[in-house]
mmCIF file of C-alpha atoms and ligand atoms in Angstrom:
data_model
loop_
_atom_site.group_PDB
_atom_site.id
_atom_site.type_symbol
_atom_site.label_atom_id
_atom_site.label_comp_id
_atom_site.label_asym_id
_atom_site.label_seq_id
_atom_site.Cartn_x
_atom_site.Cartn_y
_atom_site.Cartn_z
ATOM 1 C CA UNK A 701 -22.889 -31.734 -43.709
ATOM 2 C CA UNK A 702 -21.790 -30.784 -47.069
ATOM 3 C CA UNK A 703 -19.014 -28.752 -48.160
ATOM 4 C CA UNK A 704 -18.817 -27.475 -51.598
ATOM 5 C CA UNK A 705 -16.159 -25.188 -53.386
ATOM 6 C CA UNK A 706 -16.925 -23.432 -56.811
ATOM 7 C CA UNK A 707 -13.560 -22.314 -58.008
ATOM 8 C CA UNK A 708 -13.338 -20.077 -61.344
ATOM 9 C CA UNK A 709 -11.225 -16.814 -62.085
ATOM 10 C CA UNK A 710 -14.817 -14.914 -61.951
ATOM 11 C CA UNK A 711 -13.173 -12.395 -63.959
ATOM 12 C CA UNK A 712 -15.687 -10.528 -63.541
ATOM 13 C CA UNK A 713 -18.418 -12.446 -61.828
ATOM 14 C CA UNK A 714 -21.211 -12.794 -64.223
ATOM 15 C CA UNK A 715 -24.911 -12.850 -63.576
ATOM 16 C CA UNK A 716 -24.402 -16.465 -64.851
ATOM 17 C CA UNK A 717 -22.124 -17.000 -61.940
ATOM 18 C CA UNK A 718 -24.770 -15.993 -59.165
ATOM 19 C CA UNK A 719 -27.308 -18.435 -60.565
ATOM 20 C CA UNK A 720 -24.909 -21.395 -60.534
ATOM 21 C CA UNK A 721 -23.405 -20.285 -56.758
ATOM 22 C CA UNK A 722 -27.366 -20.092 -55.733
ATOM 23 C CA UNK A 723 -28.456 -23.159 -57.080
ATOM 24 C CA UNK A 724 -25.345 -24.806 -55.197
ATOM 25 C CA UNK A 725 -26.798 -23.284 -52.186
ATOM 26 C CA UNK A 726 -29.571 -25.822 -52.488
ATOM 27 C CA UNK A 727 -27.089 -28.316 -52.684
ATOM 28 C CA UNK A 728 -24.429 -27.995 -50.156
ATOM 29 C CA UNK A 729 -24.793 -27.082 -46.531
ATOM 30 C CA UNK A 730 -21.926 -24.600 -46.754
ATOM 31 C CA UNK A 731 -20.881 -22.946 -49.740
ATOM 32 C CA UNK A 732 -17.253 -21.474 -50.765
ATOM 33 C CA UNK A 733 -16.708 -19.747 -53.650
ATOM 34 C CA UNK A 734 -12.490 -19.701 -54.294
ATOM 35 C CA UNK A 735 -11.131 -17.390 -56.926
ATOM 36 C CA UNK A 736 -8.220 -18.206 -58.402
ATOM 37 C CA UNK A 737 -5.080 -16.158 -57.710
ATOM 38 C CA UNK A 738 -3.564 -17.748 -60.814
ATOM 39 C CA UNK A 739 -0.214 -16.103 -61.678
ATOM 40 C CA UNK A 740 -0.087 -17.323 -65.506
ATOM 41 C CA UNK A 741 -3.169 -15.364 -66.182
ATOM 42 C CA UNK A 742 -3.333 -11.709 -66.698
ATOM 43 C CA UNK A 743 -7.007 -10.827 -65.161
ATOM 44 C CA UNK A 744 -8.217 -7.551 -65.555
ATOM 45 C CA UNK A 745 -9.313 -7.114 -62.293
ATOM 46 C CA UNK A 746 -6.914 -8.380 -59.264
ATOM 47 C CA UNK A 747 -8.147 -11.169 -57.328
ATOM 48 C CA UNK A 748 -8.461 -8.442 -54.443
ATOM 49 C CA UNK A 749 -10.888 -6.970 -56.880
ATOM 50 C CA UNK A 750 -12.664 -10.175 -58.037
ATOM 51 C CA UNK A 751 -13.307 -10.949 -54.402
ATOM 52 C CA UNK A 752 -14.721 -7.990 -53.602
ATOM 53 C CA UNK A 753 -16.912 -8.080 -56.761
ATOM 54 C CA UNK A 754 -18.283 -11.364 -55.302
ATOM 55 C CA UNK A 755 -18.662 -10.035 -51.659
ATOM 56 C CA UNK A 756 -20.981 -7.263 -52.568
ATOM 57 C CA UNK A 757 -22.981 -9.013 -54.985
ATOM 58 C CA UNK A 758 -23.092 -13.235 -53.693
ATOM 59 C CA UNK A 759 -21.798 -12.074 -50.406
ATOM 60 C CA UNK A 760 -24.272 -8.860 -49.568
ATOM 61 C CA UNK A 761 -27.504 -11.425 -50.363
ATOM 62 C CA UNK A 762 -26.072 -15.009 -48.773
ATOM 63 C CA UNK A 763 -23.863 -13.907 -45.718
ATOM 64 C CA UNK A 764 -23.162 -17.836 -45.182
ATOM 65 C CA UNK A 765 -21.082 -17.915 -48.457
ATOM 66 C CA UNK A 766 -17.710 -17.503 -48.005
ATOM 67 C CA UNK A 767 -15.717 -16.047 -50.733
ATOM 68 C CA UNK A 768 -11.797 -15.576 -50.659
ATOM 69 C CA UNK A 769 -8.989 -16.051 -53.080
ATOM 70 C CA UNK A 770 -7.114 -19.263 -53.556
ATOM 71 C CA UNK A 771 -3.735 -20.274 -55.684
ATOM 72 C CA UNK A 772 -2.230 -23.920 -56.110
ATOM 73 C CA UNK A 773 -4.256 -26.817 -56.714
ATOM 74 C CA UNK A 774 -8.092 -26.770 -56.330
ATOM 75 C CA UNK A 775 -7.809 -30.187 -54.530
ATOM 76 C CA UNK A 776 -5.305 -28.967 -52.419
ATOM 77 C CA UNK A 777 -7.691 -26.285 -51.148
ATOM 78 C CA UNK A 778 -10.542 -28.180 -50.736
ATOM 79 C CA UNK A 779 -8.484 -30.320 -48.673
ATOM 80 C CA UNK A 780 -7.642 -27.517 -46.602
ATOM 81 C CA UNK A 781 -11.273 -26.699 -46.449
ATOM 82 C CA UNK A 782 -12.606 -30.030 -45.836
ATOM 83 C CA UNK A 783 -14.612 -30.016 -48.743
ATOM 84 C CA UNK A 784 -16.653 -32.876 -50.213
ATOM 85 C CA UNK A 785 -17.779 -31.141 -53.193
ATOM 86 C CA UNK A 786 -16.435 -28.798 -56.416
ATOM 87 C CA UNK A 787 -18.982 -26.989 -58.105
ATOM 88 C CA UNK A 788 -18.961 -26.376 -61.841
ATOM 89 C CA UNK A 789 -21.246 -24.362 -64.391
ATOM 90 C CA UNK A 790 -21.894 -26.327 -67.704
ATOM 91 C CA UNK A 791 -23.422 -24.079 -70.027
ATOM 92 C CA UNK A 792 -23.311 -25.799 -73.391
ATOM 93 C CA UNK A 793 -21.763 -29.183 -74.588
ATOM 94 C CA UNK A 794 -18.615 -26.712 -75.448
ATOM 95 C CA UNK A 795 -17.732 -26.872 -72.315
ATOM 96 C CA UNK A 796 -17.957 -30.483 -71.454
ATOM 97 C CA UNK A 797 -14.503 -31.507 -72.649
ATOM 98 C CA UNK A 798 -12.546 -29.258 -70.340
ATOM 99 C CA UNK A 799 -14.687 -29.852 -67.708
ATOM 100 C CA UNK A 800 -14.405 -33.293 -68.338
ATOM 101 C CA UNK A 801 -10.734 -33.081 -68.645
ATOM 102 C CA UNK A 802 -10.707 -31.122 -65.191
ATOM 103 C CA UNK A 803 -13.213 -33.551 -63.039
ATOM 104 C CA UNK A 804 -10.758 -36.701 -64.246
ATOM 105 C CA UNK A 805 -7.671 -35.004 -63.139
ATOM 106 C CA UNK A 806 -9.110 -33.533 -59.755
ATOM 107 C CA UNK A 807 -10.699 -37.006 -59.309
ATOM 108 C CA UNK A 808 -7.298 -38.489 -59.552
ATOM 109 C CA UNK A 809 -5.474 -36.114 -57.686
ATOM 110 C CA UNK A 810 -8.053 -36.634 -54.799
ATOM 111 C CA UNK A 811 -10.470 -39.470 -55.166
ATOM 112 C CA UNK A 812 -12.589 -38.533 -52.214
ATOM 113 C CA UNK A 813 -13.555 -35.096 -53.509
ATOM 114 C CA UNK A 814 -16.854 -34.960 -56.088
ATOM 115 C CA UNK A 815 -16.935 -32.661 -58.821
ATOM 116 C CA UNK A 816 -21.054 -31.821 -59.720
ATOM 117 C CA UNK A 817 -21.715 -29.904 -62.154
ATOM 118 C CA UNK A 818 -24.899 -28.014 -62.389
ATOM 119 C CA UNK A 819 -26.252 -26.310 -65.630
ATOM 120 C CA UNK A 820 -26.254 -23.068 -66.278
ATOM 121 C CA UNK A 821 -29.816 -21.549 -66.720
ATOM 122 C CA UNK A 822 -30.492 -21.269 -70.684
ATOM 123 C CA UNK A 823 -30.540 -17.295 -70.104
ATOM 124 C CA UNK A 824 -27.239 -17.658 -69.178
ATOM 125 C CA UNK A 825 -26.199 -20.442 -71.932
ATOM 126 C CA UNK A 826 -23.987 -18.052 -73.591
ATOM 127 C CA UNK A 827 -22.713 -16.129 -71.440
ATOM 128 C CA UNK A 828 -18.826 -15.864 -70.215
ATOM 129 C CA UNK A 829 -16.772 -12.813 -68.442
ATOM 130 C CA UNK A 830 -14.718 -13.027 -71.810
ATOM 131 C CA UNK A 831 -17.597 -12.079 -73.574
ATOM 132 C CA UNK A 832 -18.942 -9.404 -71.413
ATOM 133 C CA UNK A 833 -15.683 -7.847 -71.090
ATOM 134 C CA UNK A 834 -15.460 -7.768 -74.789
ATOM 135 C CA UNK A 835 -18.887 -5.753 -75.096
ATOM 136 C CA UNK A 836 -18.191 -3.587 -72.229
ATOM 137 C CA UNK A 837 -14.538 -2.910 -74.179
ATOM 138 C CA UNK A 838 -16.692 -1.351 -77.042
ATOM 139 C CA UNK A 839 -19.292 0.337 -74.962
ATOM 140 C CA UNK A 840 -21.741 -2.238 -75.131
ATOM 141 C CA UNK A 841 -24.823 -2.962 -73.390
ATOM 142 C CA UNK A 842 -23.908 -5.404 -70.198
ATOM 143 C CA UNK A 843 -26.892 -4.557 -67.596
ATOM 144 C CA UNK A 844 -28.347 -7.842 -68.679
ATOM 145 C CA UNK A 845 -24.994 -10.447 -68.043
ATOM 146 C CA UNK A 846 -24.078 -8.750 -64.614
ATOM 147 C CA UNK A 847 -24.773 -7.195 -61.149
ATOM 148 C CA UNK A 848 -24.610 -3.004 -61.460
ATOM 149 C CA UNK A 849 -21.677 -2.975 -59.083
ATOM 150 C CA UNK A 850 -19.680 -5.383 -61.725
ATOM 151 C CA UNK A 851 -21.035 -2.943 -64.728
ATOM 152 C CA UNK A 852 -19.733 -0.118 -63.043
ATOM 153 C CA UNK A 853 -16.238 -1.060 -61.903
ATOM 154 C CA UNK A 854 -15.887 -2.516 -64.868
ATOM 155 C CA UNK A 855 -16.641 1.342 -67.347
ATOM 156 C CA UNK A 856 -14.282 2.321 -64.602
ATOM 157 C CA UNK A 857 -11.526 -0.240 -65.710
ATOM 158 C CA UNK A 858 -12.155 -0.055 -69.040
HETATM 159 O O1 PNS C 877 -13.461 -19.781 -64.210
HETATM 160 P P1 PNS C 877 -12.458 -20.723 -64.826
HETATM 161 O O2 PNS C 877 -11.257 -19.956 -65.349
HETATM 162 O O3 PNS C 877 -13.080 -21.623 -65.856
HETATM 163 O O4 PNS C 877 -11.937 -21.666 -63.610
HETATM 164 C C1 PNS C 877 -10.942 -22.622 -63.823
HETATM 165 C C2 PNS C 877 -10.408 -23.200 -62.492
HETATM 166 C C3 PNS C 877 -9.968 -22.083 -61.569
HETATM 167 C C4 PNS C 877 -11.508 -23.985 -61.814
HETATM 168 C C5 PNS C 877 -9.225 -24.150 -62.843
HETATM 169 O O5 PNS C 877 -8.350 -23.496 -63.694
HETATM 170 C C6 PNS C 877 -8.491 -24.618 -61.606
HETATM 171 O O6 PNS C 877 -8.994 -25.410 -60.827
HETATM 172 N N1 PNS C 877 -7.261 -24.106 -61.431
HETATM 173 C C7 PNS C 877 -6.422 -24.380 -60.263
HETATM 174 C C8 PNS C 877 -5.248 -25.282 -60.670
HETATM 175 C C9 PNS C 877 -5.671 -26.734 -60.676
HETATM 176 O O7 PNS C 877 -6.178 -27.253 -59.700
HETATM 177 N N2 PNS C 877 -5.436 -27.423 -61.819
HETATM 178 C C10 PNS C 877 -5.780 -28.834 -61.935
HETATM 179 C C11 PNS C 877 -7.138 -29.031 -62.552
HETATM 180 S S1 PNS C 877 -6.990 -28.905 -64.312
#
């Protein structure tokens, strides 16, 4: 039985984000996506709000995910959570680095935890939450990078 975590800020979760968490479903026998209650970032949304995104998007189509907030070390919660697994996105080679950086640390910090990381479908290559905040700042077109329900409360933040 397999236990994986995908941790991220999912400031706002992006249609990207839903293809990576389903593809992990393939993966891992029980799936928990952990949002990051970080308090040296300024989100725009609240993890309150960035778990509820997730809920009625992820949540509404795979009841089996869990989805809740986390702060302190990833390791430390998949500890907690008895995970084998952390799931990461690679999109380009951009990311690698970090990512990198980030498996070698976690590794360290907790040898018996895996980090996999699965790529992001080329639709999705360029896409970030950055970026679709950015266009949704200046009343751009987002219906393409992200659920309805994230378009909407996000023209209502912005
Ligand atoms: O969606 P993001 O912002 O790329 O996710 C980054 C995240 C949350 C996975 C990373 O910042 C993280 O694991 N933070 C928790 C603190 C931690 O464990 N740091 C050690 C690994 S560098």
């Amino acid at each position: 039985m397999i236990t994986a975590i995908y941790p991220g800020s999912f400031d706002p979760v992006t249609n990207g984000h839903i293809d990576i968490a389903e593809r992990a479903l393939r993966i891992a026998d029980k799936l928990i996506i952990a949002v990051l209650n970080n308090a040296e970032k300024t989100p725009l949304f609240s993890v309150e709000e960035r778990v509820k995104m997730l809920q009625d998007t992820v949540g509404v189509k795979h009841p089996d995910v869990e989805i809740e907030a986390f702060s302190g070390l990833t390791v430390e919660y998949a500890r907690n959570k008895k995970a084998q697994l952390i799931i990461r996105g690679l999109r380009a080679v951009t990311d690698f680095e970090h990512e990198l950086q980030m498996a070698q640390i976690n590794y360290k910090l907790y040898p018996d935890l895996e980090t996999t990381f699965l790529m992001a479908n080329i639709k999705y290559a360029f896409l970030s939450s950055s970026v679709v905040k950015e266009i949704a700042t200046y009343g751009g077109d987002i219906s393409h990078f992200v659920p309805p329900l994230v378009e909407q409360r996000l023209r209502e933040k912005l």
